Tab-separated table of C-alpha atoms in Angstrom:
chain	number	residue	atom	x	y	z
O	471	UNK	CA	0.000	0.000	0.000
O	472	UNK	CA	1.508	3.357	-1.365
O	473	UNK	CA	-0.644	5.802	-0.006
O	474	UNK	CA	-3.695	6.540	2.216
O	475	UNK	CA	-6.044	6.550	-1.031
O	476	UNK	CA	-5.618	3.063	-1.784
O	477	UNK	CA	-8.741	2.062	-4.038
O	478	UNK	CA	-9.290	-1.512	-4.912
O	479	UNK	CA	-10.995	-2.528	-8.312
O	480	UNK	CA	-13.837	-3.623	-6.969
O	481	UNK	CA	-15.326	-0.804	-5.814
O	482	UNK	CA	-14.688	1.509	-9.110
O	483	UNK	CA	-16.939	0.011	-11.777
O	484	UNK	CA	-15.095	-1.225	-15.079
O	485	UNK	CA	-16.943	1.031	-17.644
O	486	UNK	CA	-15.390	4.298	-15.147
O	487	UNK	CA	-11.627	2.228	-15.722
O	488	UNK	CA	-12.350	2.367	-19.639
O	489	UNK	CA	-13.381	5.953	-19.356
O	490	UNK	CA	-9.946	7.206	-17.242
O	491	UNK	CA	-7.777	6.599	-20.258
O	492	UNK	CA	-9.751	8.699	-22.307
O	493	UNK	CA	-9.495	12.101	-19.174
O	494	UNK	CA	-6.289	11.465	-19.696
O	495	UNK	CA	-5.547	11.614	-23.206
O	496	UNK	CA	-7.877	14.986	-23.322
O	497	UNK	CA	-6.209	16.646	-20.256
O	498	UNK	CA	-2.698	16.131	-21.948
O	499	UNK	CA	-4.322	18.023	-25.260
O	500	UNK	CA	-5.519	20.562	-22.784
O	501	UNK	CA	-1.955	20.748	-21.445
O	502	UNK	CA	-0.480	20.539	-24.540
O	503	UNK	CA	-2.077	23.641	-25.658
O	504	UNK	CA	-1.205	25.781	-22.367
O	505	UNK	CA	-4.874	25.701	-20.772
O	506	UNK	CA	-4.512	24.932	-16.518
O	507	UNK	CA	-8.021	24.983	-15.231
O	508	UNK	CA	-11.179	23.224	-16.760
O	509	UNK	CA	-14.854	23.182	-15.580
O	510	UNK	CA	-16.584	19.708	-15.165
O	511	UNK	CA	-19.031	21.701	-17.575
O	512	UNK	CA	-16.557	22.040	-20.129
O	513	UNK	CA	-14.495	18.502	-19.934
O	514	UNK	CA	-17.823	17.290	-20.193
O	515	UNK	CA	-18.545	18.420	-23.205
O	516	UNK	CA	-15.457	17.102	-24.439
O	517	UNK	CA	-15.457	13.945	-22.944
O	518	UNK	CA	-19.551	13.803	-23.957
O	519	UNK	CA	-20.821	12.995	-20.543
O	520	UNK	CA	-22.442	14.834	-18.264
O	521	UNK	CA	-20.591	17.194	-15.409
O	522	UNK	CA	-22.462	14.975	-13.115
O	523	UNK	CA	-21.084	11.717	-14.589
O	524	UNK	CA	-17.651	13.189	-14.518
O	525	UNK	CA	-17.963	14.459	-10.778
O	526	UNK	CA	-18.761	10.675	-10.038
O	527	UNK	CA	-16.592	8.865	-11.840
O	528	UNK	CA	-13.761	10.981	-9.931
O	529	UNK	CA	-15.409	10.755	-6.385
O	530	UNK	CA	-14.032	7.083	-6.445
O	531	UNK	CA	-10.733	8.402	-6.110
O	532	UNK	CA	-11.161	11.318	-3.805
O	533	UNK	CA	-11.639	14.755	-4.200
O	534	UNK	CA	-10.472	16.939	-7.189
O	535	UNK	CA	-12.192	20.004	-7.590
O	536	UNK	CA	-12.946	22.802	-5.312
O	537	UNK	CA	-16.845	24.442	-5.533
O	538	UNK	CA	-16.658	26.701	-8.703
O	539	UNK	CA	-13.153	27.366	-9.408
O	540	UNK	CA	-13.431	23.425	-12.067
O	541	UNK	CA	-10.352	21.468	-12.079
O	542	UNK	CA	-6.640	21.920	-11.889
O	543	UNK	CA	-5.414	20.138	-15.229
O	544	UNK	CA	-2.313	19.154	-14.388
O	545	UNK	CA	-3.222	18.210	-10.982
O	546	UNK	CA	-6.013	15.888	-11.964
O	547	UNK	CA	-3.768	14.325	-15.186
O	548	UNK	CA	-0.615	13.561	-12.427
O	549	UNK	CA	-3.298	11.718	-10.026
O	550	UNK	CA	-5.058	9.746	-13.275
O	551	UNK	CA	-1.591	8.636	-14.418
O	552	UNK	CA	-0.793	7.526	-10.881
O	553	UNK	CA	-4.374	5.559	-10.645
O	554	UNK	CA	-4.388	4.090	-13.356
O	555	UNK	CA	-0.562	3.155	-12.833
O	556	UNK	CA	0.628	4.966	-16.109
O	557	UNK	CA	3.249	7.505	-14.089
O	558	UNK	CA	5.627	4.286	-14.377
O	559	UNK	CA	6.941	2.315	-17.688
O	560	UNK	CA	5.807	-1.066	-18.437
O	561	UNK	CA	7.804	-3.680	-20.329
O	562	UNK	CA	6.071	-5.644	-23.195
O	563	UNK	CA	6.818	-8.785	-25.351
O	564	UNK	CA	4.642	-9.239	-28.853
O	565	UNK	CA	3.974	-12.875	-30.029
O	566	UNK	CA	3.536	-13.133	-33.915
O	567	UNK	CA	4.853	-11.559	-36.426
O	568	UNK	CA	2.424	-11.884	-39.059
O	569	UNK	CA	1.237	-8.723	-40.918
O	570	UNK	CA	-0.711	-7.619	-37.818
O	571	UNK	CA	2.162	-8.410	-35.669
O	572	UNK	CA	4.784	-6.075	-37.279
O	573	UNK	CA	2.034	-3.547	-37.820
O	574	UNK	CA	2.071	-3.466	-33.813
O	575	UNK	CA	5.694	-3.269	-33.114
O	576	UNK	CA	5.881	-0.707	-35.613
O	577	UNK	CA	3.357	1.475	-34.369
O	578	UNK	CA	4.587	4.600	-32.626
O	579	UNK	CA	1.924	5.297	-30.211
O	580	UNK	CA	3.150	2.612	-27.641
O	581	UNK	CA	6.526	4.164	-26.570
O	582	UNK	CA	5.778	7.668	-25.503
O	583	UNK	CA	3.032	6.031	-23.129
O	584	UNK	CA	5.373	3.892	-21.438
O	585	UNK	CA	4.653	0.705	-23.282
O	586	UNK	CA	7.756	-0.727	-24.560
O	587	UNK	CA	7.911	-3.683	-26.345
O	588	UNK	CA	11.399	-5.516	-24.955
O	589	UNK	CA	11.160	-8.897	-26.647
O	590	UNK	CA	9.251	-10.435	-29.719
O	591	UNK	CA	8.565	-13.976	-30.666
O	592	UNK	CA	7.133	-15.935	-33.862
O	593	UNK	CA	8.051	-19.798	-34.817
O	594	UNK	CA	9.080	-18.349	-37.950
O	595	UNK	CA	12.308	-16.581	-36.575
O	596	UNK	CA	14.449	-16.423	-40.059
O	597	UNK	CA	11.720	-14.715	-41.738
O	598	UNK	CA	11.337	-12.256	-39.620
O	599	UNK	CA	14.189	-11.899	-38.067
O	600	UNK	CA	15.133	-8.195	-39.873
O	601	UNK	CA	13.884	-4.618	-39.716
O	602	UNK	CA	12.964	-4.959	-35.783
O	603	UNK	CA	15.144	-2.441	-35.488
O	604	UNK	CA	16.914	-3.548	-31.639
O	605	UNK	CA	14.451	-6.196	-31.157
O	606	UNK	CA	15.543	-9.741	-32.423
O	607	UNK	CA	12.781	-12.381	-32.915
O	608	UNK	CA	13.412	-15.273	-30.763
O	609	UNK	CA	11.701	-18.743	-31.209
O	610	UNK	CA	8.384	-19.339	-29.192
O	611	UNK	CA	10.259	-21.595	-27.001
O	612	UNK	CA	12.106	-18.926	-25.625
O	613	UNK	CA	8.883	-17.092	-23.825
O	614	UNK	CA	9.088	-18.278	-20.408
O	615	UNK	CA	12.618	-17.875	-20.135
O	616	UNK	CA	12.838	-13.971	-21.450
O	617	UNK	CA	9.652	-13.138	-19.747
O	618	UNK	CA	10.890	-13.768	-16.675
O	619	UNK	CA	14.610	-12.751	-17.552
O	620	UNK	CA	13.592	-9.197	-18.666
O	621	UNK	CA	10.704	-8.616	-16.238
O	622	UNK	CA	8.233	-8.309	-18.569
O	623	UNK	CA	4.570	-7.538	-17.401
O	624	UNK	CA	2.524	-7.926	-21.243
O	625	UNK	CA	2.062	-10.375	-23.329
O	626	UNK	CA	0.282	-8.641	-26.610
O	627	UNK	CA	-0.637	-11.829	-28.626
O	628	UNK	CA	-0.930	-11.629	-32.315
O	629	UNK	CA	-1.210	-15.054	-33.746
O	630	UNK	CA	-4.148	-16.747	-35.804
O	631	UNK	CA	-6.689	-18.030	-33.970
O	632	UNK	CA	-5.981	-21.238	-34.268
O	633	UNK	CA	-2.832	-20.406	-31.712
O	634	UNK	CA	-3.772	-17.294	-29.814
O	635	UNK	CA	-4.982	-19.723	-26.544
O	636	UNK	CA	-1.394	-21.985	-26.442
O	637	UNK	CA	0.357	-18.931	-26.440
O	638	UNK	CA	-1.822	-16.834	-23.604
O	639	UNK	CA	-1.169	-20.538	-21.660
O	640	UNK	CA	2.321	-19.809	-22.283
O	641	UNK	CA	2.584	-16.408	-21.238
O	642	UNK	CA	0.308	-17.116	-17.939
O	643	UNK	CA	2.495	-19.955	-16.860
O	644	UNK	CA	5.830	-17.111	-17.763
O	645	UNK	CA	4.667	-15.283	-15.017
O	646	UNK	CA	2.696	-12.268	-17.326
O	647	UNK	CA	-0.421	-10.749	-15.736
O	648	UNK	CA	-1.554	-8.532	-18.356
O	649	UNK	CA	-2.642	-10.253	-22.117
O	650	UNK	CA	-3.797	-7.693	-24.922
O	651	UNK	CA	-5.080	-10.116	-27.146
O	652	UNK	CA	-5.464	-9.472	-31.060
O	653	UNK	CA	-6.569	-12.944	-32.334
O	654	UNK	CA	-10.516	-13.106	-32.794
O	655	UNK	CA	-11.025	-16.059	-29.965
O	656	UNK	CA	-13.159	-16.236	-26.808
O	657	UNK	CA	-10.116	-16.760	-24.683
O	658	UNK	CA	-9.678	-17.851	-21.321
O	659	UNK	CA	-6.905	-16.540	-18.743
O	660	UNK	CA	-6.917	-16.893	-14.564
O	661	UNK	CA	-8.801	-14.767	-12.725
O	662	UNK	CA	-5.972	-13.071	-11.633
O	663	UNK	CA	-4.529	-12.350	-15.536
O	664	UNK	CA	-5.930	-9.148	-16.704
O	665	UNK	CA	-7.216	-9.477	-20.300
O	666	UNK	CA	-8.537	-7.323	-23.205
O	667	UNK	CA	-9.240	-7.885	-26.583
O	668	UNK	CA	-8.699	-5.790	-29.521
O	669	UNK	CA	-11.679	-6.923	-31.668
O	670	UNK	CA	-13.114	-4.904	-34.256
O	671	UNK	CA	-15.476	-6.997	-35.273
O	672	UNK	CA	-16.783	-7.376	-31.354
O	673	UNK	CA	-16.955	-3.508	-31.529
O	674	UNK	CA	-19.165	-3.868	-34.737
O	675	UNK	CA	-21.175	-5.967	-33.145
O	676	UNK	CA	-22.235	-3.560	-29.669
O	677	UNK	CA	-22.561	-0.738	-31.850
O	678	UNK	CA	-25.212	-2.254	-34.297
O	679	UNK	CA	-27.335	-2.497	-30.939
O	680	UNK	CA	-28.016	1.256	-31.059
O	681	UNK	CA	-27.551	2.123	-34.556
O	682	UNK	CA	-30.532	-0.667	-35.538
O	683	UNK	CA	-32.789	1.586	-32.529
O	684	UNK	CA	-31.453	4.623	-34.248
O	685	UNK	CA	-33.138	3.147	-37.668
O	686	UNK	CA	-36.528	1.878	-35.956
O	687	UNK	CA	-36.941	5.730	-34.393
O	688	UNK	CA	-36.283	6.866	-37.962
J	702	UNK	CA	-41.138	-0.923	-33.290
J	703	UNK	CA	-41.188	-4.699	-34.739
J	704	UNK	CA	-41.880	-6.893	-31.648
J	705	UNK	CA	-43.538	-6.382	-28.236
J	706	UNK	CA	-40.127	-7.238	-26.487
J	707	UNK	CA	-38.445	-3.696	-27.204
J	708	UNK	CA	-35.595	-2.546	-25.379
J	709	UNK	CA	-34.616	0.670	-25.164
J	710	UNK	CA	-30.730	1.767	-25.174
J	711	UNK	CA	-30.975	3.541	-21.960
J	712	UNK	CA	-31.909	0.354	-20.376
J	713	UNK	CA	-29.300	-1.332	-21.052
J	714	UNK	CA	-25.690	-1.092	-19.274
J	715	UNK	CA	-23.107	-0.121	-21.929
J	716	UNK	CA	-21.382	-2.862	-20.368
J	717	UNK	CA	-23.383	-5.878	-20.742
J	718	UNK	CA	-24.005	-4.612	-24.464
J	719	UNK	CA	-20.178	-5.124	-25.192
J	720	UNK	CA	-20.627	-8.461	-23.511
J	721	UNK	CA	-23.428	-10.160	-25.686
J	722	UNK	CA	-21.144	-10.018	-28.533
J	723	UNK	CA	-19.084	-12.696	-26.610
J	724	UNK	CA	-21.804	-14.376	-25.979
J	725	UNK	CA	-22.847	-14.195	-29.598
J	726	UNK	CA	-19.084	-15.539	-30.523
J	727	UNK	CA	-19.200	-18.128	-27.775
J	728	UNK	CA	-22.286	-19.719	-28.457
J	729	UNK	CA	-21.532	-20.325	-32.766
J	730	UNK	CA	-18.253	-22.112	-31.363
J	731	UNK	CA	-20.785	-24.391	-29.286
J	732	UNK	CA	-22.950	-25.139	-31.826
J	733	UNK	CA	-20.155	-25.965	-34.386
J	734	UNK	CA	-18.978	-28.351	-31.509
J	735	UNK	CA	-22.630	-29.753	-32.142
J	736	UNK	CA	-23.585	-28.868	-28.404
J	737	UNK	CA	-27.443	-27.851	-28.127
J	738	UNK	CA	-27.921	-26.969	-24.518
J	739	UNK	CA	-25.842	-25.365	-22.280
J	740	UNK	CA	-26.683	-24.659	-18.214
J	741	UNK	CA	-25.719	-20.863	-16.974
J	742	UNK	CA	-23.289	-22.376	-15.042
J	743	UNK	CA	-20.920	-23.748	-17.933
J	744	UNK	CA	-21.616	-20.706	-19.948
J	745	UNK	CA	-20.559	-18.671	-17.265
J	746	UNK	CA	-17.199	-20.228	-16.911
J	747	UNK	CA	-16.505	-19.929	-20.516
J	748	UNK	CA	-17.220	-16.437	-20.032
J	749	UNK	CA	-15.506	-15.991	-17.226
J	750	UNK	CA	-18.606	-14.509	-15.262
J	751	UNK	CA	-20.949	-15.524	-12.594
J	752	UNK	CA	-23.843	-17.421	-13.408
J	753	UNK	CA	-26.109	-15.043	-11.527
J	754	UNK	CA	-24.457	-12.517	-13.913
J	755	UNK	CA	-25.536	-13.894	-16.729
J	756	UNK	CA	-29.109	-14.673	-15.484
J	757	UNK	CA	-28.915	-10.092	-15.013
J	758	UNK	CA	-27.650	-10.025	-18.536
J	759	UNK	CA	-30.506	-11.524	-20.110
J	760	UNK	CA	-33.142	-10.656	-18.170
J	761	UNK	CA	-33.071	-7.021	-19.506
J	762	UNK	CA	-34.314	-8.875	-23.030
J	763	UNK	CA	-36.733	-11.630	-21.397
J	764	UNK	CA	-36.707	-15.025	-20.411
J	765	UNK	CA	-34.246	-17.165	-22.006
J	766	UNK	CA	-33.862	-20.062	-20.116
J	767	UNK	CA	-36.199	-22.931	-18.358
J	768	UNK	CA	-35.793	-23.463	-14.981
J	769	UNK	CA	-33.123	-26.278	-14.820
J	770	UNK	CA	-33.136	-26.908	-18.150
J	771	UNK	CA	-30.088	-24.448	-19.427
J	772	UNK	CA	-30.230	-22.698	-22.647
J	773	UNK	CA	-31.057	-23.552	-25.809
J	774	UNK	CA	-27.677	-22.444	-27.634
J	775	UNK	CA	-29.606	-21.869	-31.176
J	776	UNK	CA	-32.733	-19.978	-29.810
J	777	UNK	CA	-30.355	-18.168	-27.405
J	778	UNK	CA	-27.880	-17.252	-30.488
J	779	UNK	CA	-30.679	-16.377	-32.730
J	780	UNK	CA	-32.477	-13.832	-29.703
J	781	UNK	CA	-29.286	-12.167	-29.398
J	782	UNK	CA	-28.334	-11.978	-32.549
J	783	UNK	CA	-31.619	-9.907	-33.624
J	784	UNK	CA	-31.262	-8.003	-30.160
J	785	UNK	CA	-27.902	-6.883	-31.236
J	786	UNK	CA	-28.712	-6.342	-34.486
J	787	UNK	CA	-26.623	-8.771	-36.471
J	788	UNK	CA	-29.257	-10.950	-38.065
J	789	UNK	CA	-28.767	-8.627	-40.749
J	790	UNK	CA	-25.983	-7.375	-42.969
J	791	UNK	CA	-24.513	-3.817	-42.540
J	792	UNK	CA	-22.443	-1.633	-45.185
J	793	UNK	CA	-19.516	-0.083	-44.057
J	794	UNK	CA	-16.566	2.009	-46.067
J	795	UNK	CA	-13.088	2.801	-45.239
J	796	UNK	CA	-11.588	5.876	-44.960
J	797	UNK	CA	-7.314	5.980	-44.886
J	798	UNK	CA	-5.551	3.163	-46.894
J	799	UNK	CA	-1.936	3.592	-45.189
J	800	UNK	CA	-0.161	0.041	-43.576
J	801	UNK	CA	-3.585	0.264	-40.901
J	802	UNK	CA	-6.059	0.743	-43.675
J	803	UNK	CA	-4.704	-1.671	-46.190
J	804	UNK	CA	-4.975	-4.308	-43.254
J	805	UNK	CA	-8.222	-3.295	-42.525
J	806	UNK	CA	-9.489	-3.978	-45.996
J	807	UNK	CA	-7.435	-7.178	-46.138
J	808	UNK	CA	-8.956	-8.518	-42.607
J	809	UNK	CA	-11.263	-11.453	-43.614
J	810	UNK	CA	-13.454	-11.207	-40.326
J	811	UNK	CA	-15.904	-8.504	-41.276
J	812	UNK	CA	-17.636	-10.007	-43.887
J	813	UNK	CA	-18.509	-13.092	-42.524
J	814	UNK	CA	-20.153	-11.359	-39.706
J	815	UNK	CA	-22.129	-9.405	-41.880
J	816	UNK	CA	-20.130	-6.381	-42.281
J	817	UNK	CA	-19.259	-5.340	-45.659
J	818	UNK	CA	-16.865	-2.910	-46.773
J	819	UNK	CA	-18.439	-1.857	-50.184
J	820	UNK	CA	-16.240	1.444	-50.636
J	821	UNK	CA	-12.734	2.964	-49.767
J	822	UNK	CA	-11.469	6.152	-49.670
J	823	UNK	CA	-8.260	8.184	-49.422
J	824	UNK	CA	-6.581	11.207	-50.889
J	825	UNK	CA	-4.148	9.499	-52.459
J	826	UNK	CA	-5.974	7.762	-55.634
J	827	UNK	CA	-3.243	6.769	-58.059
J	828	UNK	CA	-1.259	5.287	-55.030
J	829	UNK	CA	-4.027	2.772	-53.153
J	830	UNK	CA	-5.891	1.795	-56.643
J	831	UNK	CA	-4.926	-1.717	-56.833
J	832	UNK	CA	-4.965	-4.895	-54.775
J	833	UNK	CA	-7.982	-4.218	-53.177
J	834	UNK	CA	-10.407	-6.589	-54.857
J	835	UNK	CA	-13.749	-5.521	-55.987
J	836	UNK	CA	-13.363	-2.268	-54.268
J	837	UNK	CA	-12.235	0.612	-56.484
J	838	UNK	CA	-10.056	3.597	-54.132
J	839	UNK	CA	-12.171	7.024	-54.384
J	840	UNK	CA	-11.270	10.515	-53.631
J	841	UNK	CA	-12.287	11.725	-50.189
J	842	UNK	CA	-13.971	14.499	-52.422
J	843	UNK	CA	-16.814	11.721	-53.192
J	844	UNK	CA	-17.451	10.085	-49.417
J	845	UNK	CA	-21.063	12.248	-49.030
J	846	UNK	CA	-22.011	10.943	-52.294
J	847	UNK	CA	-21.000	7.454	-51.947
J	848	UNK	CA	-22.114	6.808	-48.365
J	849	UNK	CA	-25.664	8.528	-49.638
J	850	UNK	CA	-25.886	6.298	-53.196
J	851	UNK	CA	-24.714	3.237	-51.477
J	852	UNK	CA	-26.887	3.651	-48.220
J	853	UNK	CA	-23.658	3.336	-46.163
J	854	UNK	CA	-24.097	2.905	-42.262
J	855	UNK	CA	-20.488	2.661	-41.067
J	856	UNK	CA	-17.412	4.688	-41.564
J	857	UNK	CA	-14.416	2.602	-40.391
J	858	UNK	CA	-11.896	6.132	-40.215
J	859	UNK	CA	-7.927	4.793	-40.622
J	860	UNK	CA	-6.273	7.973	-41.146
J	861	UNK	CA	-3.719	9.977	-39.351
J	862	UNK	CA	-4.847	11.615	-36.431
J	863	UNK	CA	-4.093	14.923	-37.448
J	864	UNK	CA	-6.670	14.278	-40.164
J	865	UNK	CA	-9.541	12.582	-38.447
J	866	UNK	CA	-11.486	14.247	-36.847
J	867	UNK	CA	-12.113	16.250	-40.301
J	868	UNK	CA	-13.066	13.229	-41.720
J	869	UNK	CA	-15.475	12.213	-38.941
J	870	UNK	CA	-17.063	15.496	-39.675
J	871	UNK	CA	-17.827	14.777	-43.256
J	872	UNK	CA	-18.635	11.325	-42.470
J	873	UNK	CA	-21.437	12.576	-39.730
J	874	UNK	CA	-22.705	15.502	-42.650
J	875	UNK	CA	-22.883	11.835	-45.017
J	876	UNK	CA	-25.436	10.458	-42.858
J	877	UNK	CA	-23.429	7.734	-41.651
J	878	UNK	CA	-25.046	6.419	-38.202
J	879	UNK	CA	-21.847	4.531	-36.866
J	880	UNK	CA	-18.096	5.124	-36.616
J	881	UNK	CA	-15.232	2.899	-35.768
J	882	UNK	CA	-12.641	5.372	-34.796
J	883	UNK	CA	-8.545	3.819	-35.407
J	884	UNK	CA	-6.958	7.064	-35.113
J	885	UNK	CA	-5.527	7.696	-31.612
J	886	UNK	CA	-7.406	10.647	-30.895
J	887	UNK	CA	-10.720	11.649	-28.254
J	888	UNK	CA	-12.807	12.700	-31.341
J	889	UNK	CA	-16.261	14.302	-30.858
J	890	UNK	CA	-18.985	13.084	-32.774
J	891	UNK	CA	-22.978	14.177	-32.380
J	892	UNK	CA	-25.335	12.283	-30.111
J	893	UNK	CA	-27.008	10.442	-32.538
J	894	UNK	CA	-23.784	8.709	-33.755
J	895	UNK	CA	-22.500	5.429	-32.828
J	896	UNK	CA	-18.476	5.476	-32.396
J	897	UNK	CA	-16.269	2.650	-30.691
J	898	UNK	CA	-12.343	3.657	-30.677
J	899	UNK	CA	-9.985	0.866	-31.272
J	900	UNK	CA	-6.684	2.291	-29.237
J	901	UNK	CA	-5.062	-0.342	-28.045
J	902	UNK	CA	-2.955	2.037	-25.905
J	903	UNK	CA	-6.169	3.041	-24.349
J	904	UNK	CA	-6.714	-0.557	-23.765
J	905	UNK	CA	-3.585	-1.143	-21.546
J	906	UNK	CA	-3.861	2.150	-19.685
J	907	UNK	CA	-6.959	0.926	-18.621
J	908	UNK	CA	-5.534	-2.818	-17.709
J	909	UNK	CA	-2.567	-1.333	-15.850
J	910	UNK	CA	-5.071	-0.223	-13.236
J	911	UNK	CA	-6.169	-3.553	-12.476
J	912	UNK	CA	-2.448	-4.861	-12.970
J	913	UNK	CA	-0.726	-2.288	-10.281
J	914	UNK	CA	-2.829	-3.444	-7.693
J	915	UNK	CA	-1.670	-7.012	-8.382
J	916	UNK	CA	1.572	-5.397	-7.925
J	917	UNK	CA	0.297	-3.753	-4.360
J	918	UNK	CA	-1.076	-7.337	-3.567
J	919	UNK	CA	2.125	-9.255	-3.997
């Protein structure tokens, strides 16, 4: 326990976790462009909630705002980043190297959030073993032993299908508690293994539910 | 209104809507395994949740199972499907056809869930014009008319994020009820629009909250 406002994930509901990310990434604009105090009116509307909504989501985690005078940006972003555990780095390791897979490690949006991908692995290492730039692709076999080695908290799987649940084994067994999973499976992880899946097709699908009430309205 | 079962959005937790899609997943990959019946208890550890949970899920869209008898995977599949909206097929374009968008168009999971890409867009013509199939590249000049002609529900936006919220705009002005957002921005769309964001660096901000207090634990 760090501090006296320890808050356990119980008590903070998963769809206010999803939305923290997002206060983030809009404070830092905010920042960004030299602004230091925001109403709950105003992040509201940029956030497109409600000032209530906002006032509750951050009365899980204390209190942020004093009566009238809105929020103190840089303030509130600090004691996000510290929530949600983003004020540190976290190591990564990527598994497959398919044309998803290199799209990931070559994406540049991971890095200057403090996701760094340390180690990458694919059963195909000659193929792909080039333009990693300091990475070098080692075999699958090799997962437990660098997980553990480098420290490495994430496992962000993106193999076909047909793989994706031998590999989040793998990484479980290595020791990872955090799987961002790519492939387009129902997977299963512990309880204590925190898992999300990148699905677009699964985001697709809960969006249809309002657009089809959208068209009966119409 | 085409039934006397009606559920209204507001209803509904956001939360359990992103579920039923799992569900929806789960359930085909039981019936392909020729299973017909499954109790709320199995389903619930293949979905990782309670089976009182899943009991709440459904009951905001009726009854679904007999007492004791579990659920009929086919008629539960088919109820969900038409509650989400998927019993039908939906038209979608693509906007940005950079590494992201040309993997976007190459993905072979949309269309066998219904969702087809029927147009593509980008600035750059001459470049993108081949290798994509049926689909012939337009100039973001033409997305109001094409989205209008083609009676186009879904904008799938894979441009650079300096550029997309521009093109959210126009797609919004097209009529387009739904957008899947790739570009790593907040971007602000009207009420009446439907937008998921696939960030998968807003994905693991929002796991390493759950994953530091692991940390605190151990």
């Amino acid at each position: 326990m760090q501090n006296n406002k320890t808050i356990t994930q119980v008590e903070v509901p998963e769809v206010v976790v999803q939305r923290l990310p997002i206060y983030v990434r809009i404070l830092s604009q905010l920042l960004e462009s030299h602004i230091e105090i925001i109403s709950s009116h105003q992040l509201g509307e940029l956030l497109q909630i409600t000032p209530a909504q906002i006032r509750k989501d951050l009365s899980y985690f204390g209190r942020f705002g004093k009566q009238g005078r809105g929020y103190n940006i840089q303030f509130l972003l600090d004691e996000l980043r510290q929530i949600l555990g983003i004020d540190r780095a976290w190591k990564a390791c990527l598994i497959g190297l398919g044309r998803l897979g290199r799209a990931i490690i070559n994406y540049p949006g991971f890095s200057p959030e403090g996701f760094e991908i340390v180690a990458a692995f694919d059963n195909n290492v000659a193929q792909y073993n080039s333009n990693l730039g300091t990475i070098t692709v080692q075999s699958m076999d090799e997962i437990a032993h660098t997980v553990k080695e480098k420290n490495i908290s994430i496992g962000i799987v993106a193999v076909p299908s047909n793989q994706a649940q031998s590999v989040i084994d793998t990484l479980v067994e290595s020791g990872i508690t955090g799987i961002l999973n790519y492939a387009p499976i129902a997977p299963f992880a512990p309880k204590h293994i925190v898992m999300r899946n990148i699905d677009p097709v699964l985001s697709l699908q809960s969006m249809t539910f309002y657009m089809k009430e959208n068209d009966e309205i119409n």
